[in-house]
Coordinates of C-alpha atoms in Angstrom, one line a residue:
M539 CA 0.2 -0.3 0.0
T540 CA 0.9 3.7 -1.2
P541 CA 2.0 5.5 2.5
P542 CA -0.4 8.2 3.1
V543 CA 2.4 11.0 3.2
I544 CA 3.8 9.8 -0.8
K545 CA -0.1 9.4 -1.8
A546 CA -1.2 12.9 -0.9
M547 CA 1.7 14.6 -2.4
S548 CA 1.3 12.7 -5.5
D549 CA -2.6 14.3 -5.8
I550 CA -2.4 17.6 -7.7
A551 CA -5.2 18.9 -6.1
V552 CA -2.9 19.0 -2.6
R553 CA -0.6 20.4 -4.3
L554 CA -2.4 23.1 -6.0
T555 CA -4.6 24.7 -2.5
V556 CA -3.9 28.5 -2.8
S557 CA -5.0 30.4 0.3
P558 CA -4.4 33.7 1.6
A559 CA -1.1 34.7 3.5
P560 CA -1.5 34.4 7.4
H561 CA -1.0 38.7 7.0
W562 CA -2.3 40.5 10.0
R563 CA -3.4 44.1 8.6
S564 CA -2.7 47.0 9.8
K565 CA -3.6 50.6 9.0
R566 CA 0.2 52.1 10.4
T567 CA 1.5 53.3 6.7
V568 CA 5.2 54.9 6.3
E569 CA 3.4 58.0 5.1
K570 CA 1.2 58.2 8.6
M571 CA 4.7 57.1 10.7
M572 CA 6.3 60.2 8.9
Q573 CA 3.3 62.7 9.7
Y574 CA 3.2 61.8 13.5
H575 CA 7.5 62.0 13.6
L576 CA 6.8 65.4 11.5
L577 CA 4.5 66.3 14.1
A578 CA 6.6 65.8 17.0
L579 CA 9.3 68.1 15.5
V580 CA 6.4 71.0 15.4
P581 CA 6.7 72.1 19.6
A582 CA 11.3 72.5 18.4
V583 CA 11.1 74.1 15.7
I584 CA 8.7 76.9 17.1
M585 CA 11.0 77.3 20.1
A586 CA 13.7 77.5 17.6
F587 CA 12.0 80.0 15.9
M588 CA 11.9 81.9 19.4
M589 CA 15.4 81.9 20.0
Y590 CA 16.4 81.8 16.6
G591 CA 14.6 84.1 14.3
L592 CA 14.0 84.2 11.2
P593 CA 17.3 81.8 10.3
A594 CA 15.9 78.9 11.9
L595 CA 12.9 78.4 9.5
A596 CA 15.2 79.3 6.7
T597 CA 17.0 76.3 7.6
V598 CA 15.1 74.0 8.0
G599 CA 13.0 74.9 5.1
I600 CA 15.5 75.1 2.8
A601 CA 17.0 71.5 4.2
G602 CA 13.3 70.0 3.4
S603 CA 12.8 71.5 0.2
V604 CA 16.2 70.2 -1.0
A605 CA 15.8 66.7 0.4
V606 CA 12.7 66.5 -1.5
L607 CA 13.8 67.7 -4.7
T608 CA 16.7 65.2 -4.8
E609 CA 14.9 62.5 -3.9
A610 CA 12.4 63.2 -6.9
I611 CA 15.7 63.4 -8.7
C612 CA 17.3 60.3 -8.0
L613 CA 13.4 58.2 -8.5
K614 CA 13.6 59.5 -11.6
M615 CA 16.9 58.4 -12.8
Q616 CA 16.6 55.0 -11.5
E617 CA 13.1 55.0 -13.4
R618 CA 11.5 54.6 -10.4
D619 CA 7.6 56.0 -9.1
I620 CA 8.3 59.3 -8.0
N621 CA 6.7 58.8 -4.2
V622 CA 8.0 61.8 -2.7
D623 CA 4.6 62.4 -1.5
N624 CA 5.6 59.6 1.7
L625 CA 6.4 62.9 3.2
T626 CA 10.2 60.3 3.9
A627 CA 12.8 63.0 2.2
L628 CA 11.1 65.8 4.1
Y629 CA 11.1 64.3 7.4
E630 CA 15.3 63.3 6.6
G631 CA 16.3 66.8 5.1
I632 CA 14.7 68.5 8.2
L633 CA 16.5 65.7 11.0
F634 CA 19.8 67.4 8.7
A635 CA 18.7 70.8 10.1
F636 CA 18.2 70.3 13.3
L637 CA 22.0 69.0 13.5
L638 CA 22.6 72.4 11.7
P639 CA 23.3 76.2 13.9
A640 CA 20.6 78.0 12.8
T641 CA 22.9 80.8 10.6
C642 CA 24.9 78.1 8.6
P643 CA 25.4 78.9 5.3
W644 CA 22.5 78.4 3.1
W645 CA 24.9 76.2 0.6
M646 CA 25.8 73.9 3.4
V647 CA 22.4 73.2 4.4
A648 CA 21.2 72.6 0.8
C649 CA 25.0 70.4 0.2
G650 CA 24.1 68.6 3.3
A651 CA 20.3 67.6 2.4
A652 CA 21.3 66.6 -0.8
L653 CA 23.9 64.5 0.4
T654 CA 21.1 63.2 3.3
I655 CA 19.5 61.4 -0.1
V656 CA 21.8 60.8 -2.3
L657 CA 24.8 59.7 0.0
G658 CA 22.9 58.1 3.0
R659 CA 19.8 56.7 1.1
T660 CA 19.9 56.3 -2.5
V661 CA 23.2 54.7 -2.9
F662 CA 22.1 51.4 -0.7
G663 CA 19.0 51.0 -2.4
G664 CA 16.5 54.2 -1.2
F665 CA 14.5 54.6 2.1
G666 CA 14.9 51.3 4.6
S667 CA 18.0 50.4 2.8
N668 CA 20.3 52.5 4.5
P669 CA 22.5 51.1 7.6
I670 CA 23.4 54.0 8.9
C671 CA 21.3 57.1 10.2
A672 CA 21.0 58.9 6.6
P673 CA 21.4 62.6 7.9
L674 CA 24.1 61.6 10.1
V675 CA 26.1 60.4 7.3
A676 CA 25.7 63.6 5.5
W677 CA 26.0 65.3 8.9
A678 CA 30.0 63.6 9.2
F679 CA 30.8 64.6 5.9
C680 CA 29.9 68.2 6.1
R681 CA 31.7 68.4 9.4
V682 CA 34.7 66.6 8.2
S683 CA 34.6 68.2 5.1
W684 CA 33.5 72.0 6.2
P685 CA 34.3 72.1 10.0
A686 CA 34.5 76.2 10.1
A687 CA 31.4 76.4 8.5
M688 CA 29.5 73.6 10.6
D689 CA 31.2 75.7 14.3
I690 CA 28.4 76.3 16.5
D691 CA 30.7 79.2 18.0
I692 CA 31.8 80.8 14.9
N693 CA 27.8 80.7 13.4
L694 CA 26.1 81.6 16.5
A695 CA 29.1 84.1 17.4
N696 CA 26.4 87.5 18.1
F697 CA 24.3 85.5 21.0
M698 CA 25.8 86.1 24.6
I699 CA 25.6 82.8 25.6
N700 CA 27.4 79.8 25.3
S701 CA 27.5 76.2 24.1
P702 CA 27.7 74.1 27.0
V703 CA 29.7 71.4 25.3
D704 CA 32.0 73.3 23.4
Q705 CA 33.0 75.1 26.5
L706 CA 33.5 72.2 28.4
K707 CA 36.0 70.5 25.7
H708 CA 38.2 73.8 25.3
F709 CA 37.7 75.6 28.8
G710 CA 37.3 72.9 31.6
L711 CA 34.7 72.2 34.3
E712 CA 35.1 75.4 35.9
S713 CA 33.9 77.2 32.8
L714 CA 30.4 75.5 33.5
D715 CA 29.9 77.5 36.3
Q716 CA 28.0 80.4 33.5
F717 CA 25.3 77.9 32.8
N718 CA 22.4 76.5 34.9
Y719 CA 20.3 73.4 34.7
M720 CA 17.0 75.0 34.4
D721 CA 18.1 77.4 31.6
L722 CA 19.4 74.5 30.0
F723 CA 16.8 72.4 29.9
L724 CA 14.5 75.3 28.9
G725 CA 16.4 75.8 25.6
K726 CA 18.7 79.1 26.8
Q727 CA 22.1 77.1 25.4
L728 CA 23.6 77.4 22.3
G729 CA 24.1 74.2 19.8
G730 CA 22.0 72.9 16.2
L731 CA 18.3 73.3 16.2
G732 CA 17.7 69.8 17.9
A733 CA 20.7 70.3 20.1
S734 CA 19.2 73.9 22.2
Q735 CA 15.8 72.7 22.4
I736 CA 15.9 70.2 25.2
I737 CA 12.2 70.3 26.6
A738 CA 10.9 70.7 23.0
V739 CA 12.4 67.8 21.6
L740 CA 11.8 65.8 25.2
A741 CA 8.1 66.7 24.7
G742 CA 8.0 65.3 21.0
G743 CA 10.0 62.0 21.7
I744 CA 7.5 61.6 24.3
F745 CA 4.6 61.9 22.3
L746 CA 6.1 59.4 19.7
V747 CA 6.5 56.7 22.4
A748 CA 2.9 57.4 23.5
T749 CA 1.1 57.2 19.9
G750 CA 3.7 54.0 19.5
W751 CA 5.3 54.9 16.4
V752 CA 8.5 54.6 18.5
R753 CA 9.5 52.0 21.0
A754 CA 11.1 53.1 24.4
F755 CA 13.7 50.9 24.1
I756 CA 16.7 52.8 22.0
P757 CA 15.7 55.9 24.3
A758 CA 15.7 55.1 27.6
A759 CA 18.6 52.4 26.7
F760 CA 20.6 55.9 25.4
L761 CA 19.8 58.0 28.0
I762 CA 20.8 55.1 30.4
G763 CA 24.2 54.5 29.0
V764 CA 24.7 58.0 28.9
V765 CA 23.7 58.8 33.2
V766 CA 25.7 55.7 33.8
T767 CA 28.6 55.9 31.9
S768 CA 29.1 60.2 32.8
S769 CA 28.3 59.1 36.3
I770 CA 31.3 56.4 36.0
F771 CA 33.6 59.5 35.6
W772 CA 32.0 62.0 37.5
M773 CA 32.5 59.6 40.4
I774 CA 36.1 58.7 39.6
D775 CA 37.1 62.7 39.7
P776 CA 34.0 65.2 40.1
E777 CA 36.9 68.0 39.6
V778 CA 37.5 67.4 36.2
Y779 CA 34.4 65.4 34.6
A780 CA 31.0 67.0 34.7
N781 CA 28.0 64.8 36.1
P782 CA 25.3 63.5 34.8
L783 CA 22.2 65.3 34.3
F784 CA 24.7 68.1 32.5
H785 CA 25.7 65.5 29.7
L786 CA 21.8 64.9 29.7
L787 CA 20.6 68.7 28.8
T788 CA 23.3 69.5 26.2
G789 CA 24.2 68.6 23.2
S790 CA 22.4 66.6 20.8
V791 CA 21.9 63.7 23.6
M792 CA 18.0 64.3 23.6
F793 CA 17.6 64.2 19.8
G794 CA 19.9 61.6 18.9
A795 CA 17.8 59.2 21.5
F796 CA 14.5 60.1 20.4
F797 CA 14.6 60.9 16.9
L798 CA 17.9 60.0 15.4
A799 CA 18.6 56.6 17.1
T800 CA 15.4 55.0 16.6
D801 CA 15.5 54.9 12.8
T802 CA 13.8 51.9 11.7
A803 CA 16.2 51.4 8.9
S804 CA 19.3 51.3 10.5
S805 CA 18.4 50.4 14.3
P806 CA 17.5 46.8 15.5
V807 CA 14.4 45.3 15.5
G808 CA 14.7 43.4 18.2
W809 CA 13.6 44.7 22.3
L810 CA 17.0 43.0 23.6
P811 CA 18.7 44.0 20.7
Q812 CA 17.6 47.5 20.7
I813 CA 18.2 47.8 24.7
L814 CA 21.6 46.8 24.0
F815 CA 21.9 49.3 21.0
G816 CA 20.9 52.0 23.3
L817 CA 23.4 51.5 25.7
I818 CA 26.4 51.2 23.5
A819 CA 25.2 54.5 21.5
G820 CA 25.0 55.9 25.1
T821 CA 27.8 54.8 26.6
M822 CA 29.6 55.5 23.7
V823 CA 28.3 59.3 23.4
I824 CA 30.2 59.9 27.0
V825 CA 33.3 58.3 26.0
I826 CA 33.8 60.5 22.9
R827 CA 33.0 63.4 24.9
V828 CA 36.1 62.7 27.4
Y829 CA 38.5 61.4 24.7
G830 CA 37.9 62.7 21.3
V831 CA 38.1 65.8 19.5
Y832 CA 34.6 66.4 19.2
P833 CA 32.8 68.3 21.8
D834 CA 29.5 66.5 21.0
G835 CA 29.6 62.9 20.8
A836 CA 26.3 61.8 19.9
P837 CA 25.8 61.8 16.1
F838 CA 29.4 59.5 15.4
A839 CA 28.1 57.4 18.9
I840 CA 24.7 56.5 16.8
M841 CA 26.6 56.0 13.9
I842 CA 28.8 53.7 15.5
A843 CA 26.2 51.7 17.4
N844 CA 24.0 51.9 13.7
L845 CA 27.1 49.7 12.3
L846 CA 26.8 47.0 15.0
T847 CA 23.1 46.6 13.9
P848 CA 23.4 43.6 12.0
L849 CA 25.6 41.8 14.6
L850 CA 22.9 42.8 16.9
D851 CA 20.1 41.5 15.9
R852 CA 21.4 38.1 16.1
V853 CA 21.1 38.3 20.0
R854 CA 17.9 37.1 20.6
P855 CA 16.7 35.3 23.6
K856 CA 15.7 31.6 23.5
P857 CA 11.9 30.5 22.4
F858 CA 9.9 29.8 25.3
G859 CA 10.4 25.9 25.9
G860 CA 14.0 26.4 23.8
R861 CA 17.2 24.4 25.5

């Protein structure tokens, strides 16, 4: 007698059975995700305008417009559908603008926004294929190529306040007496558009977590990494190293934790890899601030963690009942 398995496989009706895939339909779309992310940046844009005036809006407008135009040109050259209406290019162009001082030269803003799309996304296959957060790729290229045009103190020299991370790097811990932590939290400090507006960026990040568009694992682990590492240095010598609260309220730490490190394409997927990713990035922020030449280590720290994402994605908890 023919075995049941062979008989079933020989039945053409069984082999050609067609059924719908077990997909769980959801109303979450890329366009809707970008809408929420852009909405989360609105408080920071308003706060930047109140502090820096029209140059802040000009920087955001140029970066967003050039990014969308560059994306359309790249898609046209690749003979692909021009889908810039999904808002991904606009969002990443604005993220790049938030890494710049408000009075950054217009040509630098335009060049960096174009590089965000071309070098950060297109060369890797487009949106969702980039191994490193696209705005950070453009920022690093511009920061290394034109350091004077990206310098905070040079661009914002007409303001009476200073950049806290620059003061710490160049003048030591004694120079921080000029800053009040509440003022830092309320945005009374110099830096990039996303680095200065601490309270607004934090509010936008909490909004994304509360609405479910960002999982809390990466931001929480990122901030914990910053606090724990800076606490270790501070306890070793409090007369040389700044306390953890200072590091949380200065530079691009808050902006990086909620908007850059959580980039969907360049960050891990599972909860455990996300926690490890955040801890590594947060730790690297302090290591770069202490030993590196760049005052604000958040952008480079996130880029380094991005490179580890393929390895971190292989870290998985054992399945229930597994040995």
